[in-house]
mmCIF file of C-alpha atoms in Angstrom:
data_model
loop_
_atom_site.group_PDB
_atom_site.id
_atom_site.type_symbol
_atom_site.label_atom_id
_atom_site.label_comp_id
_atom_site.label_asym_id
_atom_site.label_seq_id
_atom_site.Cartn_x
_atom_site.Cartn_y
_atom_site.Cartn_z
ATOM 1 C CA GLY W 1 -8.859 -11.172 10.356
ATOM 2 C CA ALA W 2 -10.948 -8.137 9.497
ATOM 3 C CA ARG W 3 -14.185 -9.886 10.443
ATOM 4 C CA THR W 4 -12.944 -10.445 13.995
ATOM 5 C CA ILE W 5 -11.413 -7.042 14.611
ATOM 6 C CA ARG W 6 -14.103 -4.961 12.862
ATOM 7 C CA GLY W 7 -16.695 -5.346 15.612
ATOM 8 C CA LYS W 8 -14.160 -4.634 18.332
ATOM 9 C CA ILE W 9 -12.999 -1.450 16.620
ATOM 10 C CA THR W 10 -16.524 -0.267 15.827
ATOM 11 C CA LYS W 11 -17.429 -0.400 19.517
ATOM 12 C CA GLN W 12 -14.474 1.852 20.332
ATOM 13 C CA LEU W 13 -15.044 4.491 17.646
ATOM 14 C CA PRO W 14 -17.345 6.741 19.727
ATOM 15 C CA ASP W 15 -14.594 7.025 22.358
ATOM 16 C CA PHE W 16 -11.623 7.504 20.050
ATOM 17 C CA LEU W 17 -12.934 8.975 16.782
ATOM 18 C CA THR W 18 -13.556 12.400 18.284
ATOM 19 C CA GLU W 19 -12.969 16.003 17.295
ATOM 20 C CA PHE W 20 -9.553 17.469 18.003
ATOM 21 C CA PRO W 21 -9.519 19.883 20.963
ATOM 22 C CA PRO W 22 -8.641 23.502 20.162
ATOM 23 C CA VAL W 23 -4.996 24.462 20.527
ATOM 24 C CA ASP W 24 -4.368 27.026 23.248
ATOM 25 C CA THR W 25 -1.684 29.645 22.774
ATOM 26 C CA HIS W 26 1.042 29.304 25.379
ATOM 27 C CA PRO W 27 0.730 32.258 27.792
ATOM 28 C CA HIS W 28 4.469 32.931 28.005
ATOM 29 C CA ALA W 29 6.873 33.895 25.255
ATOM 30 C CA SER W 30 10.038 31.874 24.792
ATOM 31 C CA LYS W 31 13.190 33.319 26.355
ATOM 32 C CA LYS W 32 15.357 31.873 23.585
ATOM 33 C CA THR W 33 15.270 32.456 19.854
ATOM 34 C CA ALA W 34 14.928 29.244 17.877
ATOM 35 C CA LYS W 35 17.715 28.567 15.428
ATOM 36 C CA SER W 36 16.794 28.151 11.787
ATOM 37 C CA VAL W 37 17.141 24.637 10.379
ATOM 38 C CA ASN W 38 19.941 23.989 7.915
ATOM 39 C CA TRP W 39 17.985 21.720 5.592
ATOM 40 C CA GLU W 40 20.951 21.094 3.292
ATOM 41 C CA GLU W 41 22.867 19.713 6.248
ATOM 42 C CA VAL W 42 19.918 17.561 7.226
ATOM 43 C CA LEU W 43 19.613 16.162 3.706
ATOM 44 C CA ASP W 44 23.331 15.416 3.544
ATOM 45 C CA SER W 45 23.084 13.415 6.765
ATOM 46 C CA VAL W 46 20.355 11.103 5.457
ATOM 47 C CA GLU W 47 21.536 7.777 4.077
ATOM 48 C CA VAL W 48 19.289 7.163 1.082
ATOM 49 C CA ASP W 49 19.615 5.924 -2.480
ATOM 50 C CA ARG W 50 19.847 9.221 -4.336
ATOM 51 C CA THR W 51 19.410 7.505 -7.701
ATOM 52 C CA VAL W 52 15.701 7.156 -6.874
ATOM 53 C CA GLY W 53 14.096 10.174 -8.492
ATOM 54 C CA GLU W 54 11.820 12.730 -6.898
ATOM 55 C CA VAL W 55 8.089 12.638 -7.565
ATOM 56 C CA GLU W 56 6.058 15.573 -8.809
ATOM 57 C CA TRP W 57 2.530 14.616 -7.813
ATOM 58 C CA ALA W 58 2.959 14.783 -4.005
ATOM 59 C CA ARG W 59 3.708 17.987 -2.081
ATOM 60 C CA PRO W 60 5.214 17.136 1.327
ATOM 61 C CA GLY W 61 4.065 18.418 4.681
ATOM 62 C CA THR W 62 0.692 18.736 6.366
ATOM 63 C CA SER W 63 -0.403 21.487 3.973
ATOM 64 C CA GLY W 64 0.277 19.199 1.013
ATOM 65 C CA GLY W 65 -1.592 16.368 2.693
ATOM 66 C CA MET W 66 -4.584 18.558 3.479
ATOM 67 C CA ALA W 67 -4.672 19.751 -0.131
ATOM 68 C CA MET W 68 -4.729 16.136 -1.324
ATOM 69 C CA LEU W 69 -7.465 15.318 1.195
ATOM 70 C CA GLU W 70 -9.538 18.238 -0.059
ATOM 71 C CA SER W 71 -9.170 17.105 -3.670
ATOM 72 C CA PHE W 72 -10.175 13.567 -2.665
ATOM 73 C CA ILE W 73 -13.335 14.748 -0.922
ATOM 74 C CA GLN W 74 -14.322 17.085 -3.754
ATOM 75 C CA GLN W 75 -13.386 14.993 -6.786
ATOM 76 C CA ARG W 76 -12.839 11.291 -6.014
ATOM 77 C CA LEU W 77 -14.692 10.253 -2.871
ATOM 78 C CA CYS W 78 -17.976 9.821 -4.748
ATOM 79 C CA LEU W 79 -16.300 7.150 -6.924
ATOM 80 C CA PHE W 80 -14.487 5.294 -4.165
ATOM 81 C CA ALA W 81 -17.110 2.620 -3.411
ATOM 82 C CA THR W 82 -17.485 1.507 -7.025
ATOM 83 C CA GLU W 83 -14.186 2.391 -8.716
ATOM 84 C CA ARG W 84 -11.433 1.991 -6.106
ATOM 85 C CA ASN W 85 -10.255 -1.334 -7.593
ATOM 86 C CA ASN W 86 -9.962 0.059 -11.122
ATOM 87 C CA PRO W 87 -6.350 1.196 -11.684
ATOM 88 C CA ASN W 88 -7.496 3.419 -14.560
ATOM 89 C CA SER W 89 -10.029 5.318 -12.474
ATOM 90 C CA GLU W 90 -9.155 8.361 -10.361
ATOM 91 C CA ALA W 91 -11.031 7.107 -7.318
ATOM 92 C CA VAL W 92 -8.487 6.547 -4.545
ATOM 93 C CA SER W 93 -7.326 9.032 -1.926
ATOM 94 C CA HIS W 94 -3.532 9.046 -2.602
ATOM 95 C CA LEU W 95 -3.113 9.904 1.091
ATOM 96 C CA SER W 96 -0.888 7.025 2.231
ATOM 97 C CA PRO W 97 2.444 8.952 2.002
ATOM 98 C CA TRP W 98 1.215 11.640 4.412
ATOM 99 C CA LEU W 99 -0.389 9.117 6.747
ATOM 100 C CA HIS W 100 2.814 7.073 6.769
ATOM 101 C CA ALA W 101 4.975 10.127 7.512
ATOM 102 C CA GLY W 102 2.693 11.329 10.308
ATOM 103 C CA GLN W 103 1.895 14.513 8.405
ATOM 104 C CA LEU W 104 -1.799 13.617 8.363
ATOM 105 C CA SER W 105 -3.761 11.859 11.076
ATOM 106 C CA ALA W 106 -6.146 9.047 10.167
ATOM 107 C CA GLN W 107 -8.473 10.546 12.765
ATOM 108 C CA ARG W 108 -8.431 13.902 10.978
ATOM 109 C CA VAL W 109 -8.993 12.282 7.582
ATOM 110 C CA VAL W 110 -11.952 10.187 8.715
ATOM 111 C CA LYS W 111 -13.625 13.125 10.452
ATOM 112 C CA GLU W 112 -13.271 15.328 7.359
ATOM 113 C CA VAL W 113 -14.528 12.601 5.029
ATOM 114 C CA GLN W 114 -17.534 11.978 7.262
ATOM 115 C CA ARG W 115 -18.224 15.705 7.564
ATOM 116 C CA TRP W 116 -18.182 16.469 3.846
ATOM 117 C CA GLY W 117 -19.200 13.113 2.372
ATOM 118 C CA LYS W 118 -22.813 12.954 3.480
ATOM 119 C CA ASN W 119 -23.969 12.501 -0.136
ATOM 120 C CA ALA W 120 -21.615 9.563 -0.681
ATOM 121 C CA ARG W 121 -22.422 7.362 2.288
ATOM 122 C CA GLU W 122 -21.391 4.083 0.631
ATOM 123 C CA SER W 123 -18.023 5.535 -0.317
ATOM 124 C CA VAL W 124 -17.544 6.988 3.162
ATOM 125 C CA ALA W 125 -18.242 3.571 4.696
ATOM 126 C CA SER W 126 -15.865 1.802 2.283
ATOM 127 C CA PHE W 127 -13.124 4.350 2.853
ATOM 128 C CA THR W 128 -13.509 4.193 6.640
ATOM 129 C CA GLU W 129 -13.253 0.401 6.440
ATOM 130 C CA GLU W 130 -9.915 0.667 4.643
ATOM 131 C CA LEU W 131 -8.457 3.560 6.619
ATOM 132 C CA VAL W 132 -9.527 2.416 10.075
ATOM 133 C CA VAL W 133 -10.283 -1.320 10.118
ATOM 134 C CA ARG W 134 -7.716 -2.525 7.570
ATOM 135 C CA ARG W 135 -5.052 -0.147 8.840
ATOM 136 C CA GLU W 136 -5.591 -1.200 12.455
ATOM 137 C CA LEU W 137 -5.509 -4.835 11.344
ATOM 138 C CA ALA W 138 -2.101 -4.277 9.728
ATOM 139 C CA ASP W 139 -0.762 -2.413 12.767
ATOM 140 C CA ASN W 140 -2.081 -5.159 15.031
ATOM 141 C CA PHE W 141 -0.422 -7.894 12.951
ATOM 142 C CA CYS W 142 2.978 -6.204 12.907
ATOM 143 C CA TYR W 143 2.841 -5.335 16.613
ATOM 144 C CA TYR W 144 1.989 -8.824 17.838
ATOM 145 C CA ASN W 145 3.783 -10.940 15.219
ATOM 146 C CA LYS W 146 7.548 -10.476 15.439
ATOM 147 C CA GLU W 147 7.892 -12.385 12.141
ATOM 148 C CA TYR W 148 5.645 -9.910 10.314
ATOM 149 C CA ASP W 149 8.046 -9.743 7.335
ATOM 150 C CA SER W 150 8.941 -13.423 7.106
ATOM 151 C CA ILE W 151 7.424 -16.670 5.853
ATOM 152 C CA ALA W 152 7.798 -17.807 9.462
ATOM 153 C CA GLY W 153 5.067 -15.314 10.360
ATOM 154 C CA ALA W 154 2.488 -16.954 8.084
ATOM 155 C CA TYR W 155 -0.332 -19.233 9.208
ATOM 156 C CA ASP W 156 0.531 -22.922 9.540
ATOM 157 C CA TRP W 157 -1.620 -23.892 6.553
ATOM 158 C CA ALA W 158 0.189 -21.369 4.361
ATOM 159 C CA LYS W 159 3.675 -22.379 5.523
ATOM 160 C CA THR W 160 2.813 -26.019 4.838
ATOM 161 C CA THR W 161 1.375 -25.470 1.367
ATOM 162 C CA LEU W 162 4.173 -23.125 0.283
ATOM 163 C CA LYS W 163 6.778 -25.633 1.468
ATOM 164 C CA ILE W 164 5.097 -28.464 -0.435
ATOM 165 C CA HIS W 165 5.134 -26.426 -3.650
ATOM 166 C CA ALA W 166 8.463 -24.619 -3.154
ATOM 167 C CA LYS W 167 10.226 -26.826 -5.721
ATOM 168 C CA ASP W 168 7.457 -26.690 -8.330
ATOM 169 C CA LYS W 169 8.670 -25.808 -11.812
ATOM 170 C CA ARG W 170 8.191 -22.132 -12.663
ATOM 171 C CA ALA W 171 7.212 -21.159 -16.204
ATOM 172 C CA TYR W 172 9.363 -18.027 -15.826
ATOM 173 C CA LEU W 173 12.209 -17.133 -13.481
ATOM 174 C CA TYR W 174 13.440 -13.556 -13.106
ATOM 175 C CA THR W 175 16.271 -11.994 -11.154
ATOM 176 C CA GLN W 176 15.739 -9.126 -8.743
ATOM 177 C CA GLU W 177 17.352 -6.765 -11.266
ATOM 178 C CA GLN W 178 14.985 -7.872 -14.048
ATOM 179 C CA LEU W 179 11.996 -7.357 -11.780
ATOM 180 C CA GLU W 180 13.277 -4.026 -10.480
ATOM 181 C CA THR W 181 13.666 -2.663 -14.012
ATOM 182 C CA GLY W 182 10.323 -4.085 -15.184
ATOM 183 C CA LYS W 183 11.742 -6.477 -17.772
ATOM 184 C CA THR W 184 9.339 -9.407 -17.728
ATOM 185 C CA HIS W 185 7.112 -10.990 -20.373
ATOM 186 C CA ASP W 186 4.016 -9.501 -18.663
ATOM 187 C CA GLN W 187 3.372 -5.930 -19.823
ATOM 188 C CA LEU W 188 0.751 -5.349 -17.130
ATOM 189 C CA TRP W 189 3.235 -6.274 -14.410
ATOM 190 C CA ASN W 190 5.918 -4.134 -16.047
ATOM 191 C CA ALA W 191 3.501 -1.195 -16.102
ATOM 192 C CA ALA W 192 2.788 -1.577 -12.388
ATOM 193 C CA GLN W 193 6.511 -1.671 -11.623
ATOM 194 C CA ARG W 194 7.103 1.420 -13.762
ATOM 195 C CA GLN W 195 4.344 3.230 -11.886
ATOM 196 C CA LEU W 196 6.197 2.415 -8.672
ATOM 197 C CA LEU W 197 9.523 3.651 -10.080
ATOM 198 C CA LEU W 198 8.107 6.845 -11.579
ATOM 199 C CA GLU W 199 5.497 7.864 -9.012
ATOM 200 C CA GLY W 200 6.628 6.271 -5.766
ATOM 201 C CA LYS W 201 3.306 4.482 -5.489
ATOM 202 C CA MET W 202 1.308 1.661 -7.012
ATOM 203 C CA HIS W 203 -2.446 1.248 -7.270
ATOM 204 C CA GLY W 204 -3.704 -1.051 -4.508
ATOM 205 C CA PHE W 205 -5.250 -3.601 -6.856
ATOM 206 C CA MET W 206 -2.083 -3.784 -8.930
ATOM 207 C CA ARG W 207 0.051 -4.213 -5.819
ATOM 208 C CA MET W 208 -1.745 -7.496 -5.116
ATOM 209 C CA TYR W 209 -1.194 -8.773 -8.658
ATOM 210 C CA TRP W 210 2.394 -7.481 -8.628
ATOM 211 C CA ALA W 211 3.365 -9.328 -5.429
ATOM 212 C CA LYS W 212 1.661 -12.576 -6.425
ATOM 213 C CA LYS W 213 3.525 -12.642 -9.724
ATOM 214 C CA ILE W 214 6.816 -12.209 -7.872
ATOM 215 C CA LEU W 215 5.924 -15.432 -6.025
ATOM 216 C CA GLU W 216 5.171 -17.112 -9.356
ATOM 217 C CA TRP W 217 8.412 -15.962 -11.040
ATOM 218 C CA THR W 218 11.059 -16.502 -8.357
ATOM 219 C CA SER W 219 12.717 -19.654 -7.068
ATOM 220 C CA SER W 220 11.114 -19.767 -3.612
ATOM 221 C CA PRO W 221 8.512 -18.062 -1.414
ATOM 222 C CA GLU W 222 11.335 -16.697 0.758
ATOM 223 C CA GLU W 223 13.010 -15.047 -2.227
ATOM 224 C CA ALA W 224 9.671 -13.700 -3.456
ATOM 225 C CA LEU W 225 8.875 -12.047 -0.130
ATOM 226 C CA THR W 226 12.376 -10.605 0.186
ATOM 227 C CA ILE W 227 12.209 -9.040 -3.286
ATOM 228 C CA ALA W 228 8.650 -7.747 -2.878
ATOM 229 C CA LEU W 229 9.477 -6.051 0.425
ATOM 230 C CA TYR W 230 12.720 -4.620 -0.946
ATOM 231 C CA LEU W 231 11.029 -3.081 -3.983
ATOM 232 C CA ASN W 232 8.102 -1.754 -1.964
ATOM 233 C CA ASP W 233 10.259 -0.259 0.790
ATOM 234 C CA HIS W 234 12.910 1.087 -1.602
ATOM 235 C CA TYR W 235 10.616 2.905 -4.024
ATOM 236 C CA SER W 236 7.233 3.488 -2.395
ATOM 237 C CA LEU W 237 6.554 6.720 -0.528
ATOM 238 C CA ASP W 238 4.547 4.656 1.960
ATOM 239 C CA GLY W 239 7.170 1.903 2.234
ATOM 240 C CA CYS W 240 8.450 0.483 5.543
ATOM 241 C CA ASP W 241 4.879 0.564 6.822
ATOM 242 C CA PRO W 242 2.619 -2.119 8.361
ATOM 243 C CA ASN W 243 0.213 -1.799 5.417
ATOM 244 C CA GLY W 244 3.029 -2.657 3.006
ATOM 245 C CA TYR W 245 4.260 -5.608 5.035
ATOM 246 C CA VAL W 246 0.767 -7.031 5.417
ATOM 247 C CA GLY W 247 -0.008 -6.411 1.740
ATOM 248 C CA CYS W 248 3.006 -8.468 0.673
ATOM 249 C CA MET W 249 2.288 -11.118 3.309
ATOM 250 C CA TRP W 250 -1.338 -11.363 2.154
ATOM 251 C CA SER W 251 -0.293 -11.765 -1.476
ATOM 252 C CA ILE W 252 2.537 -14.245 -0.947
ATOM 253 C CA CYS W 253 1.731 -15.955 2.365
ATOM 254 C CA GLY W 254 -2.062 -15.792 2.636
ATOM 255 C CA ILE W 255 -2.128 -13.615 5.781
ATOM 256 C CA HIS W 256 -5.710 -12.586 6.679
ATOM 257 C CA ASP W 257 -6.966 -14.899 3.922
ATOM 258 C CA GLN W 258 -8.138 -18.482 3.628
ATOM 259 C CA GLY W 259 -6.920 -21.486 1.679
ATOM 260 C CA TRP W 260 -8.090 -21.798 -1.925
ATOM 261 C CA ALA W 261 -8.043 -24.510 -4.581
ATOM 262 C CA GLU W 262 -4.553 -26.006 -4.745
ATOM 263 C CA ARG W 263 -2.385 -25.256 -7.757
ATOM 264 C CA PRO W 264 1.319 -25.367 -8.703
ATOM 265 C CA VAL W 265 3.703 -22.892 -7.022
ATOM 266 C CA PHE W 266 0.933 -21.136 -5.042
ATOM 267 C CA GLY W 267 -0.398 -24.216 -3.328
ATOM 268 C CA LYS W 268 -3.522 -23.046 -1.496
ATOM 269 C CA VAL W 269 -2.559 -19.354 -1.501
ATOM 270 C CA ARG W 270 -4.989 -17.222 -3.503
ATOM 271 C CA TYR W 271 -4.062 -16.949 -7.190
ATOM 272 C CA MET W 272 -4.407 -13.971 -9.531
ATOM 273 C CA ASN W 273 -3.798 -13.917 -13.268
ATOM 274 C CA TYR W 274 -3.781 -11.635 -16.288
ATOM 275 C CA ALA W 275 -7.140 -12.896 -17.567
ATOM 276 C CA GLY W 276 -8.781 -12.021 -14.261
ATOM 277 C CA CYS W 277 -7.419 -8.487 -14.497
ATOM 278 C CA LYS W 278 -8.780 -8.155 -18.048
ATOM 279 C CA ARG W 279 -12.251 -8.973 -16.747
ATOM 280 C CA LYS W 280 -12.025 -6.213 -14.147
ATOM 281 C CA PHE W 281 -10.533 -3.266 -16.052
ATOM 282 C CA ASP W 282 -8.974 -2.124 -19.321
ATOM 283 C CA VAL W 283 -5.469 -3.542 -18.895
ATOM 284 C CA SER W 284 -4.318 -2.209 -22.277
ATOM 285 C CA ARG W 285 -5.042 1.337 -21.172
ATOM 286 C CA PHE W 286 -2.978 0.879 -18.010
ATOM 287 C CA GLU W 287 -0.138 -0.730 -19.968
ATOM 288 C CA ARG W 288 -0.066 2.151 -22.453
ATOM 289 C CA LYS W 289 0.041 4.739 -19.687
ATOM 290 C CA TYR W 290 3.229 3.289 -18.224
ATOM 291 C CA ALA W 291 4.836 1.856 -21.345
ATOM 292 C CA VAL W 292 8.520 2.588 -21.906
ATOM 293 C CA LYS W 293 8.730 5.637 -24.161
ATOM 294 C CA THR W 294 10.679 5.093 -27.387
ATOM 295 C CA ASP W 295 11.843 7.634 -29.957
#
């Protein structure tokens, strides 16, 4: 878990978290003229679900990522340590799409945050923990565990407890289509799903609640994990990424977590509920923000 890998990573930071060397101009001009890229042809060749809409908040490319990084440092970094788990607060970086696409380097981001965040040391430390330690932990898990997206990849205690409770009666059962369209009895969950559909992202705290409820409302842990990964990878700009796989595995299978008090459906996997969310933030405000608009 994070406790084990944190010390190992920290020892390596002086060697690897370094400044980028300057780029030297190549001394010789090219003998060939580069052909312009036919972007329409490129787009036509990509097999994607074109019914998924574009997002307006994220500008692609390194320049867009650097602009988002600058806004994070100037406007939101100071709030990160205390407000990052509040879905209503503008405190997170929003950088995961660019990091996932390789348009921003985690090394670059950390160096810039450390350089300009000297008056927000607690936030800098918290952000570095998430961007370096947690990210490396996810990469490490997916690299060494070939079952990183399967119940088979869970710890033995989690596989055992989920199997014992696999046939427990569910208070609600939803199909993948009902979940995908955000048509459940839980308006907070529906709001989180609508955020994913509309913005191509979901607040980190809500993603935990979202995935755990999929476990609670589907017929088996296997089905829950399949649906959670499908929705995350299909709609999220940072989908198909180790952080997403580990996030779903943590929520549904207890990866990088411990056993908790046993309860129906979840067994010893950590539980989250609506009442707990209400104690942490204004859920009504979040629900209103992503409510289905009616005439």
